[in-house]
Coordinates of C-alpha atoms in Angstrom, one line a residue:
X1 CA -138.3 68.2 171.9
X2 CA -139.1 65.0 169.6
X3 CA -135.9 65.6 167.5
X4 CA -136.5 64.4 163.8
X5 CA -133.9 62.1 162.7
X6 CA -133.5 61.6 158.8
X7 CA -131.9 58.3 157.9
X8 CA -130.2 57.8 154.6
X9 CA -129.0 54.2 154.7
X10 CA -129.9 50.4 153.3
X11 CA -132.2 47.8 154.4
X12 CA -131.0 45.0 156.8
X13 CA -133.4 42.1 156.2
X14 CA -132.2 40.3 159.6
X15 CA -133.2 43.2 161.6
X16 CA -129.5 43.8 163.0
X17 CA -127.7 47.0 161.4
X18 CA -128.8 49.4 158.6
X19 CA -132.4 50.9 158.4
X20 CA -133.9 48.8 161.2
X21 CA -130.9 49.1 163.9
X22 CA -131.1 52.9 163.0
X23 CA -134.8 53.3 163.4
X24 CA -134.3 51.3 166.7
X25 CA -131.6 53.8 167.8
X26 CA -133.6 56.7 167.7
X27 CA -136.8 55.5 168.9
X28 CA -134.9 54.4 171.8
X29 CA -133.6 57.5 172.3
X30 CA -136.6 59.2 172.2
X31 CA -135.8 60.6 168.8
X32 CA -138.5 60.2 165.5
X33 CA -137.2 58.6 162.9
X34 CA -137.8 58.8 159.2
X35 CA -136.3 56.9 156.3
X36 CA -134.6 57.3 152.7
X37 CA -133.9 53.4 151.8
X38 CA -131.0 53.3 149.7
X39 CA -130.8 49.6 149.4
X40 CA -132.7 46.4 149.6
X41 CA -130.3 43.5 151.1
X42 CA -130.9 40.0 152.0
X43 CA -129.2 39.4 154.5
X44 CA -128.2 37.7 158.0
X45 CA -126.0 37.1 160.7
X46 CA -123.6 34.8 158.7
X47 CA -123.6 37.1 155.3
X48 CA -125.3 39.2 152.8
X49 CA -126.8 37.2 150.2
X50 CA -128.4 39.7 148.0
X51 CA -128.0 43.5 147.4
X52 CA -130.4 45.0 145.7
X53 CA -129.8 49.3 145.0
X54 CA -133.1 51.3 145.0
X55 CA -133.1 53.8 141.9
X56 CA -131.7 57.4 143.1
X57 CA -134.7 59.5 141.7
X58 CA -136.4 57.1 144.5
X59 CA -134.2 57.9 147.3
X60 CA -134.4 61.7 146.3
X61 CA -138.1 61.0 146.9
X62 CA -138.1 59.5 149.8
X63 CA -135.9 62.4 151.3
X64 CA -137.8 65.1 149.9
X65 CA -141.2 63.9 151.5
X66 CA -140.0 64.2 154.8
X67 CA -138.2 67.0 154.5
X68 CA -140.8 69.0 153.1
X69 CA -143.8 67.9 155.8
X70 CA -142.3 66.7 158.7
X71 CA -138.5 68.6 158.8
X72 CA -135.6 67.5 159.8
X73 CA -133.1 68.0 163.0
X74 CA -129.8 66.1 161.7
X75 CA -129.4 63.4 159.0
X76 CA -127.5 59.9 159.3
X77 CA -125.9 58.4 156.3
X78 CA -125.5 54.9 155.7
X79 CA -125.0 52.5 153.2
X80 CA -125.9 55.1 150.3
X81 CA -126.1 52.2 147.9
X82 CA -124.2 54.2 144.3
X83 CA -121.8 57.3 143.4
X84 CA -124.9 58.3 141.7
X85 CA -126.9 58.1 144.6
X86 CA -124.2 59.9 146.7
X87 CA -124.0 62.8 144.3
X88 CA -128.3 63.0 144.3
X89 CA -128.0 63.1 147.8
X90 CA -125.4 65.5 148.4
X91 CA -127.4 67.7 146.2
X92 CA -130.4 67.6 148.6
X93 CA -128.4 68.3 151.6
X94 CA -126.4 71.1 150.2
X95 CA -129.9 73.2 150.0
X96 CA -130.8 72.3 153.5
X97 CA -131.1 74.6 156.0
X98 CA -131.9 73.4 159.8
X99 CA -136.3 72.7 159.5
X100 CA -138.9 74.8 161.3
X101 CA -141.1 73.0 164.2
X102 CA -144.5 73.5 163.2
X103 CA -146.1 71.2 160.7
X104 CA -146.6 72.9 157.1
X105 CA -144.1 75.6 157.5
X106 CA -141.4 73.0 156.2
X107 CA -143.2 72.7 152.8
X108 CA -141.6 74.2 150.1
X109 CA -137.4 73.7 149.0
X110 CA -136.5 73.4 152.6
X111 CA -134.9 76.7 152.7
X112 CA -136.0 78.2 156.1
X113 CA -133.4 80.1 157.8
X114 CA -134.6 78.6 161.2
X115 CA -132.1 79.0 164.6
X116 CA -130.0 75.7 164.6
X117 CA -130.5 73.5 167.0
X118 CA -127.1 73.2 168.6
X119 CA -123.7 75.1 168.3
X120 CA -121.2 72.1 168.0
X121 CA -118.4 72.7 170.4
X122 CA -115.7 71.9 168.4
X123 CA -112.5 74.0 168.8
X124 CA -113.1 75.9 165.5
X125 CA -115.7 77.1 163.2
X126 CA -118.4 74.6 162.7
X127 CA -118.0 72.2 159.9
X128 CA -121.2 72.6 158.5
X129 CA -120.4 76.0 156.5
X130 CA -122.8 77.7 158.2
X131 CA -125.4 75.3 157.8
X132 CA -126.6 74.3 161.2
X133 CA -128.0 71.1 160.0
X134 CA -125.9 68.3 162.1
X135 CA -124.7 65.2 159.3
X136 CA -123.3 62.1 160.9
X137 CA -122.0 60.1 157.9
X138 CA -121.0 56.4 158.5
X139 CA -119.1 55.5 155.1
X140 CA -120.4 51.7 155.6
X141 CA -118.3 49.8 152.9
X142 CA -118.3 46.5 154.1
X143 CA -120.7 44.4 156.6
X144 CA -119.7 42.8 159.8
X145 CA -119.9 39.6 158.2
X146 CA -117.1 40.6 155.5
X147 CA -119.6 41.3 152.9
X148 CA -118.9 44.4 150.2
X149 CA -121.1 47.0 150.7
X150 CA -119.4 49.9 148.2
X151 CA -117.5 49.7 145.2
X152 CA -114.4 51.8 144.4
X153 CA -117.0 55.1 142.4
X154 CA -119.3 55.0 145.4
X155 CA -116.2 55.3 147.9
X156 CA -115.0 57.8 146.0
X157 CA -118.3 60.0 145.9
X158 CA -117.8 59.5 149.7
X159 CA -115.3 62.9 149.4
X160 CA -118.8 64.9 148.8
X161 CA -120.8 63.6 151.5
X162 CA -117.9 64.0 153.8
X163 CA -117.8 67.7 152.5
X164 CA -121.4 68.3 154.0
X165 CA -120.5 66.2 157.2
X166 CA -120.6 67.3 161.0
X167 CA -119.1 64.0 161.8
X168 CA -117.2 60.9 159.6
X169 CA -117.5 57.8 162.1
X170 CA -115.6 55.0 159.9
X171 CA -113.9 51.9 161.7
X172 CA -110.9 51.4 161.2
X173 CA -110.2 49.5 157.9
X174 CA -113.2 52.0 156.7
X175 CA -110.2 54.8 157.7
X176 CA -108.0 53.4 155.8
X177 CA -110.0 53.2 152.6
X178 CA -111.1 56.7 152.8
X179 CA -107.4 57.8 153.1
X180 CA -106.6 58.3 156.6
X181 CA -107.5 60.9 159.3
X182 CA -105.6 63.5 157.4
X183 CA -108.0 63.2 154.3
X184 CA -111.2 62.9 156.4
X185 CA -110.0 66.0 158.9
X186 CA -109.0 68.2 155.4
X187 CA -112.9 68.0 154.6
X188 CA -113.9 70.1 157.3
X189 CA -115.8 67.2 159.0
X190 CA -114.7 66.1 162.7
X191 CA -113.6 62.4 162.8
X192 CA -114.6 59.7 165.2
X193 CA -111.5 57.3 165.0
X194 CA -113.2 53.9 166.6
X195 CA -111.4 51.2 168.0
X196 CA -113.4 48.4 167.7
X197 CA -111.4 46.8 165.1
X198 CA -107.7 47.1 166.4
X199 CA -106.2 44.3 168.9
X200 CA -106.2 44.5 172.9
X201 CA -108.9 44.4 175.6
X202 CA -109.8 48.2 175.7
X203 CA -111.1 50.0 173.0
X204 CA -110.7 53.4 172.6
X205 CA -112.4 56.1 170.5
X206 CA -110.7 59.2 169.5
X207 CA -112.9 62.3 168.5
X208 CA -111.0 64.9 166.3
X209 CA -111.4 67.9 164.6
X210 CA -108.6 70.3 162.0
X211 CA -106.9 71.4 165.5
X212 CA -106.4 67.9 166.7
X213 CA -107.7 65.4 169.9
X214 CA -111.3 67.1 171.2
X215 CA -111.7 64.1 173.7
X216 CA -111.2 60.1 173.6
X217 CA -112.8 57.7 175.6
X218 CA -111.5 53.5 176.7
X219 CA -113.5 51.0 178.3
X220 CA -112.7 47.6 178.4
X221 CA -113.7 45.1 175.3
X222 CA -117.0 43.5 175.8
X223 CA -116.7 40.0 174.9
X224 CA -119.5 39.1 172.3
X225 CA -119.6 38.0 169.0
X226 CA -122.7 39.6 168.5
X227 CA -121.3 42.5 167.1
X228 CA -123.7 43.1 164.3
X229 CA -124.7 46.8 163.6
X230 CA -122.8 48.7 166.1
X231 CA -121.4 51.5 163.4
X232 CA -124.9 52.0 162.2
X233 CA -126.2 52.6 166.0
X234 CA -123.7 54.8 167.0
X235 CA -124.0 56.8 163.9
X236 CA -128.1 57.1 164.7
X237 CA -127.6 57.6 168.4
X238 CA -125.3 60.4 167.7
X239 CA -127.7 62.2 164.8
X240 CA -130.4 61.9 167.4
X241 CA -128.5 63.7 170.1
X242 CA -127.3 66.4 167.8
X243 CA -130.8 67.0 166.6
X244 CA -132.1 67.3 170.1
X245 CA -128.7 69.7 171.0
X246 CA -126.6 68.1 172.5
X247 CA -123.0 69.1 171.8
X248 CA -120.8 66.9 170.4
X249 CA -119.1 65.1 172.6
X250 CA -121.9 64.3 175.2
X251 CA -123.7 63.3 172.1
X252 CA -120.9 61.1 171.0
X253 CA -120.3 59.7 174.7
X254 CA -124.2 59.1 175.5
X255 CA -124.2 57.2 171.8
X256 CA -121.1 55.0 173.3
X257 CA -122.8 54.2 176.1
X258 CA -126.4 53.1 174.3
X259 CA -124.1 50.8 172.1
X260 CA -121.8 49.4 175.0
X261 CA -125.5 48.4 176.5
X262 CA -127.2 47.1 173.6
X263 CA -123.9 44.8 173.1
X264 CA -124.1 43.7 176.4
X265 CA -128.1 43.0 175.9
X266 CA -127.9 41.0 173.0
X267 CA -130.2 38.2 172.7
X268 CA -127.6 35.6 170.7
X269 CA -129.8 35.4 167.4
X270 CA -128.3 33.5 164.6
X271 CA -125.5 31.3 163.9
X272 CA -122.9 34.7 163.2
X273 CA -122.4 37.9 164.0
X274 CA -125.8 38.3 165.6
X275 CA -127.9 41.3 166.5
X276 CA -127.3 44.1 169.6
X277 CA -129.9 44.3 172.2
X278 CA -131.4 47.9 171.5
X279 CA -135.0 46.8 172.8
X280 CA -133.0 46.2 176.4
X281 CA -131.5 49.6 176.8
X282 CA -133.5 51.6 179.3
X283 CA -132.5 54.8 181.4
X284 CA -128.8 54.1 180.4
X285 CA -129.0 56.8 177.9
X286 CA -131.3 59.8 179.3
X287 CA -130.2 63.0 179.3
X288 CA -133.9 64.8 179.9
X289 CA -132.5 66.0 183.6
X290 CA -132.2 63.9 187.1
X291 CA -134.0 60.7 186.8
X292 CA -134.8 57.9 189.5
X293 CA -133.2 55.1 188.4
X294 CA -132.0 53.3 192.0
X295 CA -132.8 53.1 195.5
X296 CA -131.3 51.7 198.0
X297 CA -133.1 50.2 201.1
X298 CA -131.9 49.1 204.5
X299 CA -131.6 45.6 205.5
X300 CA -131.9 44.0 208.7
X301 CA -131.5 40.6 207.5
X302 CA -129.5 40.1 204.4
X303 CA -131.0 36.6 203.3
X304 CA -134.3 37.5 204.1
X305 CA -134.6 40.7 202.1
X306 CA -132.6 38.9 198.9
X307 CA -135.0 36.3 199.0
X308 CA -137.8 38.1 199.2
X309 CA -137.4 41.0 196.8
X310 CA -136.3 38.1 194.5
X311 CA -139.5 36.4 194.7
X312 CA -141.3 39.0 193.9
X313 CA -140.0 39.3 190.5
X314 CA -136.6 41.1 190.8
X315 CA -133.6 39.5 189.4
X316 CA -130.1 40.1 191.4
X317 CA -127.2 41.2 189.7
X318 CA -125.0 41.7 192.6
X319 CA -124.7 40.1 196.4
X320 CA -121.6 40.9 198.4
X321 CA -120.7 39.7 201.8
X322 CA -124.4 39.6 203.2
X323 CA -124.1 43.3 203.3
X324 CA -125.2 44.7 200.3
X325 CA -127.4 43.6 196.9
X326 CA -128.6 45.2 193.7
X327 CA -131.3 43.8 192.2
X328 CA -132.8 44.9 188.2
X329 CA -136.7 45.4 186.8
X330 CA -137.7 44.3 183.6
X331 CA -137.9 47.8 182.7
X332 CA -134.4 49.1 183.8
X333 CA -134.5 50.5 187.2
X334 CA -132.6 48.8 189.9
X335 CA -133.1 48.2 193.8
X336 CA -130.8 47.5 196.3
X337 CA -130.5 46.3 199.5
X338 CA -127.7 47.5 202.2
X339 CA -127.3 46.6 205.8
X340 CA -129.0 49.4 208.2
X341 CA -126.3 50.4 210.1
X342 CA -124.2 51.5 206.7
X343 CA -126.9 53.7 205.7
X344 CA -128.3 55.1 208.8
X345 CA -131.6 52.7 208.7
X346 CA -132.8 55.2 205.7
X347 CA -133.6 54.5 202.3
X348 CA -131.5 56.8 200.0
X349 CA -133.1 57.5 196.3
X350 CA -130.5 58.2 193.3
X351 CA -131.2 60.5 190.3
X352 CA -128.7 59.6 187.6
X353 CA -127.2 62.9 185.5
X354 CA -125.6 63.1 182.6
X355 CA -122.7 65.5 183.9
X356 CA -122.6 65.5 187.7
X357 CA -121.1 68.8 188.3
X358 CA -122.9 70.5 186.2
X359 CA -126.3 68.6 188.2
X360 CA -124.6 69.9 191.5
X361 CA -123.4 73.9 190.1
X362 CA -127.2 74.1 188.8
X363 CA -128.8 72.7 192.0
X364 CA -126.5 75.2 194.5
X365 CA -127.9 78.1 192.3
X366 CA -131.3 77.4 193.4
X367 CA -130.2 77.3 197.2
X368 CA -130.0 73.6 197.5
X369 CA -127.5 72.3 199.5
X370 CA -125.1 69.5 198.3
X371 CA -121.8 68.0 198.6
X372 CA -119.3 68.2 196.2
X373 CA -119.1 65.0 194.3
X374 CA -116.7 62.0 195.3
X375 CA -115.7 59.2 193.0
X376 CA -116.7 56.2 194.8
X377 CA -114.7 52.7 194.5
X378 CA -117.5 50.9 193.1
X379 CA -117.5 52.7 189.6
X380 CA -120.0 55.1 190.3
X381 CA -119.6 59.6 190.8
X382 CA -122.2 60.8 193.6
X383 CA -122.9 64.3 195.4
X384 CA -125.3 63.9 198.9
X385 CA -128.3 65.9 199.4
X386 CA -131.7 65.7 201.0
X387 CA -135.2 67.4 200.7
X388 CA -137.1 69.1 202.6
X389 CA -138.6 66.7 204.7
X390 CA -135.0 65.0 205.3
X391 CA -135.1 62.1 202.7
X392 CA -131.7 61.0 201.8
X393 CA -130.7 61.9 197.9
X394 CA -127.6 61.5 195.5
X395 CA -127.0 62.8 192.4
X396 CA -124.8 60.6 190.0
X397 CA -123.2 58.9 187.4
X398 CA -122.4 55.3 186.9
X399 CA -123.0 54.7 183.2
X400 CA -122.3 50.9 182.6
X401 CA -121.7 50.5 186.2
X402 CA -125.3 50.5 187.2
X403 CA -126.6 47.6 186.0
X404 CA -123.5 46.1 184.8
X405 CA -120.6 46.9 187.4
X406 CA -117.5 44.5 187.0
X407 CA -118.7 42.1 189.3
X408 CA -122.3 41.4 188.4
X409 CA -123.1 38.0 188.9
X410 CA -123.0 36.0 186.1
X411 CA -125.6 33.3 187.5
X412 CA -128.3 35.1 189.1
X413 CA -129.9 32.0 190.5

């Protein structure tokens, strides 16, 4: 399913957050994306230098043309621009009803009683009133740069939107502004508390609902400055999973996991807080079943082998000990290399998951036999199997650790 992601957000003339990270999300993700523009900015990486609000009766317009042909699997908000244009477009969403598939059906007030697309697994009735249309609302108020983005009305209007809400994903001075967790959680919306913006070298993100903690997740702070957009691409990545149906918290983790890459990709534009690397992500974020991402091949001579799958193109992100390699494509997948004797003198393919044991309970109830899954000490969750003609197999999960495990080398030449 192509799930259709409606965007309710401003324009980022640099290219880095807003309307252009978010369509980059979604696409990435596999997800369609359609626009409501409710602001025109000039901006860069150093600053906003003009903001320029687009007239609600046009962002009405723009949401009611997609919603009325195309349909609609969740909704992000952004940067929403005005309280008037908060109140216009809590009015839309308050009639909204999750969209039918089929092109035409959708035309009309957007009423259709269609089967949601996901029951959100949250440890109480779902937030949406009954709804079933996911909302992941990211109350942008002020730019990465420092710049205002919402004046005291429109962050009051913000109480409405959150009303309608699935999720709230505010930083942390955003939190603050809005009232706390206690005012967000009394809306009926779970929160996301990010950690971006506190102080240490982990960050950890907390995902709540009215009965408290659901999950939380820490990884260690990537060091970039170019920071730029991250709110508005985890907001989109999370609206996309939800609109495919995921639940919430693998949609929440896989949307972690697309950002950490993207920061990690980042191609140092500008002379501030420059733009992520969404173009780089690929088959980090899949969720579509088991796919081949890795292989690893045996070696009989370690310099010999690095040299020449390096030559042909590859580029090596990790050597250790003349033993073992991993090299990286352009478009994602890695290769490595391992001395025969460690693996048998077989190559051995890897199909990433996005939960492991539920990859290894599913593949044991069609008769295939495979081991339970062991954490392994270079980052990375595997279960052993092989097909029917004997060719070695994992299942896993290595997230980050893939392509860009703790020691990847930091010179490839």
């Amino acid at each position: 399913m192509t799930a259709r992601i409606l965007i309710i957000a401003g324009s980022d003339s640099g290219g880095g957050a807003g309307i252009q990270a978010d369509i980059k999300t979604v696409t990435m993700l596999g997800g369609h994306a359609m626009t409501a523009v409710t602001a025109i900015t000039a901006q860069n990486t150093v600053g906003v230098q003009g903001v320029h609000p687009i007239p609600t009766e046009m962002v009405v317009q723009q949401m009611r043309s997609c919603i009325d042909d195309i349909g609609v699997d969740a909704v992000k908000i952004g940067m929403i621009g005005s309280a008037a244009t908060a109140h216009a477009v809590a009015d839309v969403l308050e009639t909204l009803s999750p969209s039918p598939r089929s092109r035409g059906e959708g035309r009309g007030e957007g009423q259709s009683q269609a089967t949601p697309s996901a029951a959100l697994p949250l440890s109480q009735p779902s937030p949406l009133k009954g709804r079933g249309l996911p909302i992941v609302f990211d109350p942008v108020m002020i730019a990465t740069s420092g710049s205002i983005l919402a004046d005291a009305d429109t962050i009051t209007a913000f109480d409405r939107l959150m009303r309608l809400a699935t999720l709230v994903t505010p930083n942390l001075p955003e939190l603050v502004a809005l009232g706390g967790k206690g005012a967000v959680l009394e809306t009926g919306a779970a929160l996301l508390v990010k950690g971006g913006h506190a102080e240490g070298d982990k960050i950890t993100d907390r995902l709540l609902d009215q009965s408290g903690e659901v999950t939380s997740w820490t990884a260690p702070r990537i060091d970039t400055p170019h920071t730029h957009g991250t709110g508005c691409t985890l907001a989109s990545a999370i609206a996309e999973g939800l609109g495919r149906g995921l639940p919430l918290p693998q949609a929440t983790a896989r949307a972690r996991r697309f950002v950490r890459i993207a920061l990690r990709e980042a191609p140092g534009l500008g002379a501030g807080h420059g733009p992520m690397g969404h173009q780089k992500v690929r088959l980090d974020s899949d969720v579509g079943g088991a796919t081949p991402n890795q292989i690893t091949l045996p070696a009989t001579n370690h310099a010999a082998s690095f040299a020449f799958y390096k030559e042909l193109g590859l580029t090596p992100i990790v050597d250790s000990d003349g033993r073992y390699a991993r090299f990286e494509s352009a478009g994602g997948t890695t290769l490595s290399i391992e001395a025969a004797d460690e693996i048998d003198a077989k190559p051995i393919l890897f199909l990433e998951v996005a939960d492991l044991d539920v990859a290894v309970t599913a593949a044991r109830a069609h008769g295939i036999a495979v081991t339970d899954p062991i954490d392994q000490s270079w980052g990375w969750r595997e279960a052993r199997l092989s097909d029917p003609a004997g060719n070695a197999l994992r299942l896993y999960t290595a997230g980050e650790n893939r392509r860009f495990p703790p020691w990847r080398l930091t010179c490839p030449d």
